[in-house]
Short mmCIF file of C-alpha atoms and ligand atoms in Angstrom, two decimals:
data_model
loop_
_atom_site.label_atom_id
_atom_site.label_comp_id
_atom_site.label_asym_id
_atom_site.label_seq_id
_atom_site.Cartn_x
_atom_site.Cartn_y
_atom_site.Cartn_z
CA MET M 1 -25.29 49.70 -104.46
CA ALA M 2 -29.03 49.90 -104.75
CA LYS M 3 -29.22 48.12 -108.09
CA GLY M 4 -32.97 48.25 -108.35
CA ASN M 5 -32.97 51.98 -107.98
CA LYS M 6 -31.19 52.42 -111.25
CA GLN M 7 -34.36 51.73 -113.28
CA ASN M 8 -35.36 54.60 -115.51
CA THR M 9 -37.69 56.90 -113.71
CA LYS M 10 -39.02 60.28 -114.67
CA ASN M 11 -39.87 62.86 -112.13
CA SER M 12 -42.40 64.67 -114.26
CA SER M 13 -45.20 63.01 -116.17
CA SER M 14 -43.96 60.95 -119.12
CA LYS M 15 -45.05 61.37 -122.70
CA ASN M 16 -46.97 58.13 -122.63
CA ILE M 17 -49.31 58.84 -119.76
CA GLU M 18 -51.31 61.63 -118.28
CA PRO M 19 -50.39 63.48 -115.06
CA ALA M 20 -50.64 61.40 -111.90
CA GLN M 21 -54.07 61.06 -110.30
CA PRO M 22 -54.20 59.12 -107.02
CA LEU M 23 -56.36 55.97 -107.19
CA TRP M 24 -58.34 57.36 -104.28
CA ALA M 25 -58.91 60.86 -105.77
CA GLY M 26 -62.70 60.29 -106.00
CA ARG M 27 -63.16 60.30 -102.21
CA LEU M 28 -61.63 63.70 -101.57
CA SER M 29 -62.85 67.00 -102.89
CA GLU M 30 -59.50 68.73 -102.56
CA LYS M 31 -56.36 67.86 -104.47
CA PRO M 32 -53.55 66.50 -102.26
CA ASP M 33 -50.97 69.00 -101.08
CA ALA M 34 -48.08 68.58 -103.49
CA GLN M 35 -45.41 68.18 -100.81
CA ALA M 36 -47.53 65.88 -98.69
CA PHE M 37 -48.24 63.72 -101.72
CA VAL M 38 -44.55 63.31 -102.44
CA PHE M 39 -43.93 62.52 -98.77
CA GLN M 40 -46.37 59.61 -98.76
CA SER M 41 -45.49 58.23 -102.18
CA SER M 42 -43.30 55.15 -102.46
CA ILE M 43 -42.69 54.85 -106.17
CA ASN M 44 -38.96 55.54 -105.95
CA ILE M 45 -38.61 52.45 -103.77
CA ASP M 46 -41.30 50.11 -105.08
CA LYS M 47 -40.54 50.72 -108.75
CA ARG M 48 -38.26 47.73 -108.53
CA LEU M 49 -41.40 45.63 -108.08
CA VAL M 50 -42.71 46.68 -111.49
CA PHE M 51 -42.27 43.31 -113.20
CA ASP M 52 -43.65 41.45 -110.18
CA ASP M 53 -46.68 43.73 -110.22
CA ILE M 54 -47.21 43.02 -113.93
CA GLN M 55 -46.86 39.27 -113.33
CA GLY M 56 -49.38 39.42 -110.48
CA SER M 57 -51.85 41.47 -112.52
CA ARG M 58 -51.62 39.05 -115.44
CA ALA M 59 -52.51 36.09 -113.23
CA HIS M 60 -55.26 38.05 -111.48
CA VAL M 61 -56.87 39.30 -114.70
CA THR M 62 -56.68 35.89 -116.39
CA MET M 63 -58.55 34.46 -113.41
CA LEU M 64 -61.12 37.33 -113.49
CA GLY M 65 -61.83 36.44 -117.13
CA ARG M 66 -62.10 32.69 -116.48
CA GLN M 67 -64.44 33.26 -113.56
CA GLY M 68 -66.68 35.51 -115.67
CA ILE M 69 -66.06 38.46 -113.32
CA ILE M 70 -64.95 40.51 -116.31
CA PRO M 71 -65.55 39.68 -119.99
CA ARG M 72 -63.02 37.20 -121.39
CA GLU M 73 -62.10 39.53 -124.27
CA SER M 74 -61.34 42.30 -121.77
CA ALA M 75 -59.12 39.96 -119.81
CA VAL M 76 -57.27 38.98 -122.99
CA LYS M 77 -56.82 42.65 -123.91
CA ILE M 78 -55.47 43.59 -120.48
CA VAL M 79 -53.08 40.65 -120.38
CA ARG M 80 -51.81 41.53 -123.85
CA GLU M 81 -51.34 45.18 -122.87
CA LEU M 82 -49.50 44.16 -119.72
CA GLN M 83 -47.13 42.15 -121.91
CA THR M 84 -46.58 45.18 -124.13
CA ILE M 85 -45.99 47.39 -121.09
CA SER M 86 -43.44 44.92 -119.77
CA ALA M 87 -41.58 44.85 -123.09
CA GLU M 88 -41.66 48.64 -123.38
CA LEU M 89 -40.28 49.04 -119.87
CA LYS M 90 -37.46 46.64 -120.66
CA GLU M 91 -36.63 48.46 -123.87
CA GLY M 92 -36.81 51.83 -122.17
CA LYS M 93 -39.69 52.94 -124.41
CA LEU M 94 -41.91 53.37 -121.38
CA VAL M 95 -40.46 55.12 -118.37
CA ILE M 96 -41.83 54.84 -114.83
CA ASP M 97 -43.34 58.17 -113.89
CA ALA M 98 -42.26 59.07 -110.37
CA SER M 99 -45.10 61.55 -109.96
CA TYR M 100 -47.39 58.58 -109.28
CA GLU M 101 -47.96 57.45 -105.72
CA ASP M 102 -46.62 53.95 -106.21
CA VAL M 103 -45.85 51.39 -108.89
CA HIS M 104 -49.36 49.91 -108.61
CA SER M 105 -51.01 53.27 -109.34
CA PHE M 106 -48.63 53.90 -112.21
CA LEU M 107 -49.38 50.60 -113.95
CA GLU M 108 -53.14 50.92 -113.49
CA ALA M 109 -52.96 54.45 -114.92
CA VAL M 110 -51.04 53.26 -117.99
CA LEU M 111 -53.58 50.47 -118.57
CA THR M 112 -56.52 52.81 -118.16
CA GLN M 113 -55.07 55.44 -120.44
CA ARG M 114 -54.37 52.88 -123.12
CA LEU M 115 -57.47 50.70 -122.81
CA GLY M 116 -60.08 53.07 -121.38
CA ASP M 117 -62.83 51.33 -119.39
CA THR M 118 -61.27 47.92 -120.00
CA GLY M 119 -58.16 49.03 -118.11
CA LYS M 120 -60.32 50.05 -115.17
CA MET M 121 -61.37 46.40 -114.69
CA VAL M 122 -57.95 45.22 -113.50
CA HIS M 123 -58.43 46.01 -109.81
CA ALA M 124 -61.68 44.05 -109.30
CA GLY M 125 -61.44 41.94 -106.14
CA ARG M 126 -58.00 43.35 -105.29
CA SER M 127 -56.58 45.97 -102.95
CA ARG M 128 -53.13 47.48 -103.01
CA ASN M 129 -52.76 45.82 -99.63
CA ASP M 130 -52.83 42.27 -100.98
CA GLN M 131 -51.18 43.47 -104.18
CA VAL M 132 -48.11 44.83 -102.43
CA ALA M 133 -47.95 41.76 -100.18
CA LEU M 134 -47.91 39.67 -103.36
CA ASP M 135 -45.35 41.77 -105.23
CA PHE M 136 -42.98 41.78 -102.29
CA ARG M 137 -43.18 38.00 -101.99
CA LEU M 138 -42.68 37.50 -105.73
CA TYR M 139 -39.65 39.79 -105.63
CA LEU M 140 -38.16 37.91 -102.69
CA LYS M 141 -38.82 34.54 -104.28
CA ARG M 142 -36.58 35.54 -107.17
CA SER M 143 -33.96 37.62 -105.35
CA VAL M 144 -33.26 35.41 -102.32
CA PRO M 145 -31.98 32.54 -104.53
CA LEU M 146 -29.49 35.04 -105.97
CA ILE M 147 -28.13 35.64 -102.47
CA GLN M 148 -27.95 31.89 -102.00
CA LEU M 149 -26.04 31.51 -105.24
CA GLU M 150 -23.43 33.98 -103.97
CA ILE M 151 -23.18 32.11 -100.66
CA SER M 152 -22.78 28.89 -102.55
CA LYS M 153 -20.01 30.28 -104.77
CA LEU M 154 -18.17 31.63 -101.74
CA LEU M 155 -18.56 28.28 -100.00
CA GLY M 156 -16.98 26.59 -103.01
CA ILE M 157 -13.95 28.91 -102.83
CA LEU M 158 -13.57 28.50 -99.06
CA LEU M 159 -13.84 24.72 -99.17
CA ASP M 160 -11.33 24.44 -102.04
CA THR M 161 -8.91 26.60 -100.05
CA ALA M 162 -9.57 24.66 -96.85
CA GLN M 163 -8.86 21.39 -98.70
CA LEU M 164 -5.45 22.71 -99.80
CA HIS M 165 -4.60 23.57 -96.21
CA VAL M 166 -5.73 20.63 -94.06
CA THR M 167 -2.12 20.21 -92.94
CA SER M 168 -1.11 23.90 -92.85
CA ILE M 169 -0.46 24.48 -89.17
CA MET M 170 -1.57 27.68 -87.48
CA PRO M 171 -2.49 28.78 -83.96
CA GLY M 172 -6.11 28.68 -82.90
CA TYR M 173 -7.12 31.54 -80.59
CA THR M 174 -9.41 32.14 -77.65
CA HIS M 175 -9.53 35.64 -76.11
CA LEU M 176 -7.26 36.48 -79.05
CA GLN M 177 -4.49 34.62 -77.19
CA ARG M 178 -2.84 31.63 -78.80
CA ALA M 179 -4.73 28.61 -77.47
CA GLN M 180 -4.09 25.35 -79.34
CA CYS M 181 -2.57 24.37 -82.67
CA VAL M 182 -5.04 23.91 -85.48
CA THR M 183 -4.77 24.16 -89.27
CA LEU M 184 -5.74 26.82 -91.75
CA GLY M 185 -8.02 24.22 -93.34
CA PHE M 186 -9.79 23.74 -90.00
CA HIS M 187 -10.22 27.50 -89.54
CA LEU M 188 -11.64 27.96 -93.05
CA THR M 189 -13.96 24.99 -92.53
CA ALA M 190 -15.29 26.72 -89.40
CA TRP M 191 -16.20 29.74 -91.54
CA SER M 192 -17.76 27.44 -94.12
CA ALA M 193 -19.96 25.70 -91.55
CA ALA M 194 -21.38 29.09 -90.55
CA LEU M 195 -22.06 30.05 -94.16
CA SER M 196 -23.74 26.73 -94.83
CA ARG M 197 -26.18 27.44 -91.98
CA ASP M 198 -26.78 30.89 -93.45
CA TYR M 199 -27.75 29.27 -96.72
CA SER M 200 -30.27 27.02 -95.03
CA ARG M 201 -31.69 29.94 -93.03
CA PHE M 202 -32.71 31.54 -96.34
CA ASP M 203 -34.24 28.23 -97.43
CA ASP M 204 -36.36 28.13 -94.28
CA ALA M 205 -37.58 31.69 -94.77
CA LEU M 206 -38.38 31.01 -98.43
CA LYS M 207 -40.51 28.00 -97.50
CA ARG M 208 -42.62 30.06 -95.12
CA LEU M 209 -43.09 33.03 -97.44
CA ASP M 210 -44.12 30.80 -100.33
CA GLU M 211 -47.86 31.49 -100.12
CA CYS M 212 -50.08 33.65 -102.27
CA PRO M 213 -51.91 36.49 -100.49
CA LEU M 214 -53.93 37.60 -103.53
CA GLY M 215 -57.67 37.40 -102.90
CA SER M 216 -57.24 38.79 -99.39
CA GLY M 217 -58.35 42.24 -100.56
CA ALA M 218 -57.84 45.15 -98.21
CA LEU M 219 -58.14 42.86 -95.18
CA ALA M 220 -61.31 40.79 -95.47
CA GLY M 221 -61.31 39.02 -98.83
CA SER M 222 -63.88 39.74 -101.51
CA SER M 223 -67.49 38.91 -102.31
CA LEU M 224 -66.49 38.28 -105.94
CA PRO M 225 -66.02 34.61 -106.89
CA LEU M 226 -62.23 34.79 -107.16
CA ASP M 227 -60.30 31.57 -107.72
CA ARG M 228 -57.44 32.07 -105.33
CA LYS M 229 -55.89 28.66 -105.97
CA ALA M 230 -55.70 29.25 -109.74
CA VAL M 231 -53.89 32.57 -109.24
CA SER M 232 -51.53 31.00 -106.72
CA ASP M 233 -50.74 28.11 -109.10
CA ALA M 234 -50.24 30.44 -112.04
CA LEU M 235 -47.73 32.45 -110.01
CA GLY M 236 -45.87 29.35 -108.86
CA PHE M 237 -46.72 29.56 -105.15
CA SER M 238 -46.94 26.39 -103.05
CA ARG M 239 -50.20 27.39 -101.43
CA ILE M 240 -52.65 30.22 -100.80
CA SER M 241 -52.48 32.08 -97.50
CA LEU M 242 -54.91 30.96 -94.81
CA ASN M 243 -56.40 34.15 -93.40
CA ALA M 244 -57.01 37.38 -95.33
CA MET M 245 -56.31 39.70 -92.41
CA ASP M 246 -53.07 37.91 -91.61
CA SER M 247 -52.05 38.00 -95.28
CA VAL M 248 -52.08 41.80 -95.50
CA ALA M 249 -50.72 42.42 -91.99
CA ASP M 250 -47.97 39.77 -92.04
CA ARG M 251 -44.38 40.87 -92.55
CA ASP M 252 -42.78 37.95 -90.72
CA PHE M 253 -40.99 37.10 -93.94
CA ALA M 254 -39.32 40.54 -93.91
CA LEU M 255 -38.26 40.03 -90.30
CA GLU M 256 -36.89 36.58 -91.07
CA LEU M 257 -35.06 37.61 -94.20
CA SER M 258 -33.61 40.79 -92.73
CA SER M 259 -32.41 38.71 -89.79
CA ALA M 260 -30.95 36.10 -92.12
CA CYS M 261 -29.15 38.89 -94.03
CA ALA M 262 -27.87 40.43 -90.80
CA ILE M 263 -26.65 37.07 -89.46
CA THR M 264 -24.80 36.34 -92.71
CA MET M 265 -23.30 39.84 -92.65
CA VAL M 266 -22.20 39.35 -89.04
CA HIS M 267 -20.46 36.16 -90.14
CA LEU M 268 -18.73 37.96 -93.00
CA SER M 269 -17.82 40.72 -90.59
CA ARG M 270 -16.16 38.27 -88.21
CA PHE M 271 -14.25 36.60 -91.06
CA CYS M 272 -13.13 40.08 -92.12
CA GLU M 273 -11.96 40.84 -88.61
CA ASP M 274 -9.77 37.70 -88.78
CA ILE M 275 -8.43 38.83 -92.15
CA ILE M 276 -7.71 42.36 -90.94
CA LEU M 277 -5.76 40.96 -87.99
CA TRP M 278 -3.97 38.43 -90.17
CA ALA M 279 -3.00 41.17 -92.65
CA SER M 280 -1.34 43.27 -89.93
CA GLU M 281 2.43 43.45 -89.60
CA GLU M 282 2.05 41.85 -86.16
CA PHE M 283 0.41 38.69 -87.51
CA LYS M 284 1.46 38.67 -91.18
CA PHE M 285 -0.51 35.50 -91.81
CA ILE M 286 -2.09 36.73 -95.02
CA GLU M 287 -1.09 38.90 -97.93
CA LEU M 288 -4.04 40.47 -99.71
CA ALA M 289 -3.67 40.93 -103.46
CA GLU M 290 -2.69 44.44 -104.51
CA SER M 291 -5.88 44.64 -106.55
CA TRP M 292 -7.87 43.94 -103.39
CA SER M 293 -6.08 46.49 -101.19
CA THR M 294 -5.85 50.25 -101.06
CA GLY M 295 -3.10 52.71 -100.20
CA SER M 296 -2.91 55.82 -98.06
CA SER M 297 -3.01 59.37 -99.37
CA ILE M 298 -0.26 60.38 -96.93
CA MET M 299 1.66 57.31 -95.77
CA PRO M 300 3.48 55.94 -98.81
CA GLN M 301 4.16 52.53 -97.25
CA LYS M 302 0.53 51.65 -96.45
CA LYS M 303 -1.38 48.73 -97.93
CA ASN M 304 -4.76 48.67 -96.31
CA PRO M 305 -7.41 45.92 -96.09
CA ASP M 306 -10.18 48.42 -96.90
CA PHE M 307 -12.47 45.86 -98.50
CA ALA M 308 -12.52 43.70 -95.39
CA GLU M 309 -13.06 46.80 -93.25
CA LEU M 310 -15.93 47.99 -95.41
CA ILE M 311 -17.69 44.62 -95.29
CA ARG M 312 -17.28 44.68 -91.51
CA GLY M 313 -18.65 48.22 -91.47
CA LYS M 314 -21.59 47.44 -93.71
CA SER M 315 -22.77 44.67 -91.41
CA GLY M 316 -23.99 47.54 -89.21
CA ARG M 317 -26.57 48.74 -91.68
CA THR M 318 -28.04 45.26 -92.11
CA ILE M 319 -28.44 44.95 -88.34
CA GLY M 320 -30.01 48.43 -88.42
CA ASN M 321 -32.43 47.35 -91.15
CA ALA M 322 -33.55 44.34 -89.12
CA VAL M 323 -34.09 46.59 -86.09
CA THR M 324 -36.03 49.02 -88.30
CA LEU M 325 -38.39 46.25 -89.34
CA PHE M 326 -38.90 44.89 -85.83
CA THR M 327 -39.59 48.40 -84.57
CA LEU M 328 -41.93 49.10 -87.47
CA LEU M 329 -44.07 46.11 -86.61
CA LYS M 330 -44.05 45.98 -82.85
CA GLY M 331 -46.80 48.50 -82.18
CA LEU M 332 -48.81 48.05 -85.35
CA PRO M 333 -52.52 47.31 -84.96
CA TYR M 334 -54.12 44.86 -87.36
CA ALA M 335 -54.40 44.93 -90.32
CA TYR M 336 -52.71 47.18 -92.93
CA ASN M 337 -51.20 50.52 -91.88
CA LYS M 338 -49.19 52.85 -94.06
CA ASP M 339 -46.20 52.29 -91.75
CA LEU M 340 -45.76 49.04 -93.66
CA GLN M 341 -44.64 51.00 -96.70
CA GLU M 342 -41.31 51.48 -94.90
CA ASP M 343 -40.65 47.72 -95.03
CA LYS M 344 -39.30 47.52 -98.55
CA GLU M 345 -36.51 50.07 -98.35
CA ALA M 346 -35.01 48.33 -95.33
CA LEU M 347 -35.13 44.84 -96.77
CA PHE M 348 -34.02 45.87 -100.25
CA ASP M 349 -31.00 47.56 -98.72
CA SER M 350 -30.07 44.45 -96.70
CA ILE M 351 -30.38 42.23 -99.75
CA ASP M 352 -28.31 44.56 -101.95
CA THR M 353 -25.67 45.01 -99.26
CA LEU M 354 -25.34 41.30 -98.59
CA ARG M 355 -25.10 40.37 -102.26
CA ASP M 356 -22.40 42.96 -102.87
CA CYS M 357 -20.43 41.93 -99.80
CA LEU M 358 -20.57 38.21 -100.60
CA GLY M 359 -19.09 38.92 -104.02
CA MET M 360 -16.43 41.24 -102.60
CA PHE M 361 -15.43 38.77 -99.90
CA ALA M 362 -15.12 35.95 -102.45
CA GLY M 363 -12.87 38.06 -104.69
CA MET M 364 -10.69 39.10 -101.78
CA ILE M 365 -10.20 35.59 -100.39
CA LYS M 366 -9.64 34.00 -103.80
CA THR M 367 -6.71 36.28 -104.53
CA ALA M 368 -5.16 36.29 -101.03
CA LYS M 369 -1.91 34.50 -100.25
CA PHE M 370 -1.36 32.78 -96.93
CA ASN M 371 2.00 33.03 -95.21
CA LEU M 372 2.23 29.42 -94.03
CA LYS M 373 5.71 29.87 -92.53
CA ARG M 374 4.54 32.67 -90.24
CA MET M 375 1.49 30.69 -89.20
CA LYS M 376 3.54 27.63 -88.34
CA ALA M 377 6.17 29.67 -86.52
CA ALA M 378 3.43 31.19 -84.35
CA CYS M 379 2.71 27.69 -83.04
CA THR M 380 6.02 27.51 -81.20
CA GLY M 381 5.86 30.20 -78.59
CA GLY M 382 2.87 30.53 -76.37
CA PHE M 383 2.86 26.88 -75.17
CA LEU M 384 -0.05 25.81 -77.35
CA GLU M 385 0.92 22.22 -76.50
CA ALA M 386 0.15 22.67 -72.78
CA THR M 387 -3.35 21.14 -73.00
CA ASP M 388 -1.97 18.23 -75.03
CA THR M 389 0.71 17.74 -72.34
CA ALA M 390 -1.98 17.59 -69.66
CA GLU M 391 -3.96 15.09 -71.73
CA TYR M 392 -0.78 12.96 -72.10
CA LEU M 393 -0.72 12.71 -68.30
CA VAL M 394 -4.45 11.93 -68.19
CA ARG M 395 -3.83 9.03 -70.58
CA LYS M 396 -1.22 7.81 -68.08
CA GLY M 397 -3.84 7.83 -65.31
CA LEU M 398 -3.49 11.25 -63.67
CA PRO M 399 -6.76 13.05 -62.78
CA PHE M 400 -7.21 16.00 -65.14
CA ARG M 401 -7.03 18.73 -62.47
CA ALA M 402 -3.67 17.38 -61.26
CA ALA M 403 -2.46 17.07 -64.86
CA HIS M 404 -3.50 20.69 -65.48
CA GLU M 405 -1.51 21.85 -62.44
CA THR M 406 1.53 19.85 -63.52
CA ALA M 407 1.41 21.29 -67.06
CA SER M 408 1.02 24.81 -65.56
CA SER M 409 4.14 24.45 -63.42
CA ILE M 410 6.03 23.11 -66.44
CA VAL M 411 5.00 26.21 -68.42
CA ARG M 412 6.13 28.43 -65.54
CA GLU M 413 9.56 26.72 -65.45
CA CYS M 414 9.89 27.07 -69.24
CA ILE M 415 9.16 30.80 -69.03
CA GLU M 416 11.71 31.22 -66.23
CA LYS M 417 14.33 29.37 -68.29
CA GLY M 418 13.45 31.27 -71.51
CA HIS M 419 12.13 28.25 -73.45
CA ARG M 420 9.39 28.84 -76.04
CA HIS M 421 8.10 25.25 -76.10
CA ILE M 422 7.65 22.56 -73.47
CA SER M 423 10.18 20.40 -75.34
CA GLY M 424 12.78 22.95 -74.24
CA LEU M 425 12.94 20.93 -71.02
CA ASN M 426 14.65 17.53 -71.10
CA LEU M 427 13.12 14.31 -69.78
CA ASP M 428 14.81 14.58 -66.37
CA GLU M 429 13.46 18.08 -65.93
CA LEU M 430 9.99 16.92 -66.92
CA LYS M 431 10.17 13.92 -64.59
CA LYS M 432 10.68 16.31 -61.69
CA HIS M 433 7.13 17.49 -62.42
CA SER M 434 5.74 13.97 -62.92
CA GLU M 435 7.22 10.49 -62.97
CA LEU M 436 4.66 9.62 -65.66
CA PHE M 437 6.63 11.39 -68.39
CA GLU M 438 8.49 9.09 -70.81
CA GLU M 439 10.56 9.73 -73.91
CA ASP M 440 7.38 9.61 -76.08
CA ILE M 441 6.25 12.98 -74.65
CA PHE M 442 8.49 14.83 -77.13
CA LYS M 443 6.90 13.38 -80.25
CA THR M 444 3.45 13.75 -78.69
CA ILE M 445 3.65 17.51 -78.34
CA THR M 446 4.90 18.63 -81.73
CA PRO M 447 2.26 20.86 -83.39
CA ALA M 448 1.55 18.27 -86.10
CA ALA M 449 1.18 15.45 -83.56
CA CYS M 450 -1.12 17.51 -81.35
CA ILE M 451 -3.38 18.25 -84.32
CA LYS M 452 -3.35 14.66 -85.55
CA ALA M 453 -4.28 13.36 -82.12
CA ARG M 454 -7.40 15.54 -81.90
CA ASP M 455 -9.30 13.27 -84.25
CA LEU M 456 -12.77 13.27 -82.71
CA PRO M 457 -15.68 14.23 -84.96
CA GLY M 458 -15.38 18.01 -85.25
CA GLY M 459 -11.67 18.05 -84.47
CA PRO M 460 -8.76 19.54 -86.46
CA CYS M 461 -7.06 16.23 -87.41
CA PRO M 462 -6.48 16.45 -91.21
CA LYS M 463 -8.45 13.27 -91.92
CA GLU M 464 -11.39 14.59 -89.92
CA VAL M 465 -11.26 18.04 -91.53
CA ARG M 466 -11.32 16.33 -94.96
CA ARG M 467 -14.51 14.60 -93.80
CA GLN M 468 -16.01 17.90 -92.62
CA ILE M 469 -15.20 19.43 -96.00
CA ARG M 470 -16.90 16.49 -97.75
CA VAL M 471 -20.04 16.98 -95.64
CA LEU M 472 -20.18 20.69 -96.46
CA ARG M 473 -19.44 20.08 -100.14
CA LYS M 474 -22.25 17.57 -100.32
CA LYS M 475 -24.66 20.08 -98.81
CA ASN M 476 -23.39 22.71 -101.25
CA GLN M 477 -23.95 20.32 -104.18
CA ILE M 478 -27.52 19.64 -103.14
CA ILE M 479 -27.91 23.38 -103.34
CA PHE M 480 -27.06 23.39 -107.07
N1 LIG E 1 -47.15 51.74 -101.21
C1 LIG E 1 -47.94 50.93 -100.34
C2 LIG E 1 -47.05 50.02 -99.50
O1 LIG E 1 -45.95 49.79 -99.89
C3 LIG E 1 -48.91 50.09 -101.12
C4 LIG E 1 -50.14 49.76 -100.37
C5 LIG E 1 -50.95 50.94 -100.12
N2 LIG E 1 -52.20 50.64 -99.53
C6 LIG E 1 -52.97 51.56 -98.97
N3 LIG E 1 -54.11 51.19 -98.51
N4 LIG E 1 -52.57 52.82 -98.86
O2 LIG E 1 -47.43 49.54 -98.47
#
């Protein structure tokens, strides 16, 4: 859902303003070819930067007035008009005219048509190159925290659910084969740890992008006495960028954020893969709410986990967007090149996709029901206690490799005799494998005992998982 694309846009010139004239029309004697002009215009994508562009222009013009670069009264007039434009856009009284090249050209045209020569002062000491670098950063500074809010909400749901299930036994898998007993709480805490890292990855990217490029001009600054620091402070940036050429050429922040989006989507995709498996008749570990499932147009019995599948599917486009951005930049000479115009569509799409998917995943998991009986039953069958049996022997002094061999031959005997758990053998039978076995082996290898015994930091023991949940909750609270 490309939310930002829903803004009102007109394809022909609006009532309020005159037909589009490129900002660079003065250089060329011929009018641009109509089709070619449409091809190179970006307004249908960058229109979502309109309020960031207005905010940037207000700070820039205020500074121009203070520095005496333009008359103070002109600065006041422009700032006031920008406020009016902003209000009119919000009310729908002014509509973005898509026949302009980009949102920057559109706004300058509106100003000029309304204020005449005064409007023409707005671009002093500025290029669209530093302007678009600014707008993009401003947009990201307000939209990335919205992604983080969604991550945080989802984390809250996952951790609450994990807390309820610190003793709900289920198999843990490697190679999709039952491996060792764990709990549902432990599994959900594993997901939560990944999401918590995702959150902090966005924090890191935000810190680095938090610098103001305005005053960098096209690539080499300006000879006008701009006060870069004042503009940066007015716009709430932490600092001004260091080097003008870098400021207009840099899209590291887009690479970082598209990667952070793709990584988070890959996490969601993996969680969804678990859910899809768990929802199958074969596993039956989870029952998705009817309102979060779909049916089949032909098979009357079907209840499909479409939402999980779609999230898994959509992770592909976010990976694609990151690859688009890396490819866009890899051969680009310094400084600005029009190729960079392609950056916004890719990143906007990743941000929109991730936000949607985080919300969908939260809704799906919140309403799902876990089949705890099935999960527990899956722990007897598959000899998930074999490693714990080997470790029992290690505690009695046997070298691990020997203990591993002993436990393997026990498993083989169980399979031959049709037992589904090592406790199917009695103590005499076990003693034939090793004299070290005592009566206590039987209470050591129940699923609950196995889980309780794995109490190292990071382990699935309920007390330890409660601690892990506390750690993640604390991080999630700092977030708010
Ligand atoms: N639409 C352009 C972009 O997104 C704005 C900057 C254009 N600058 C230029 N020199 N053509 O990159």
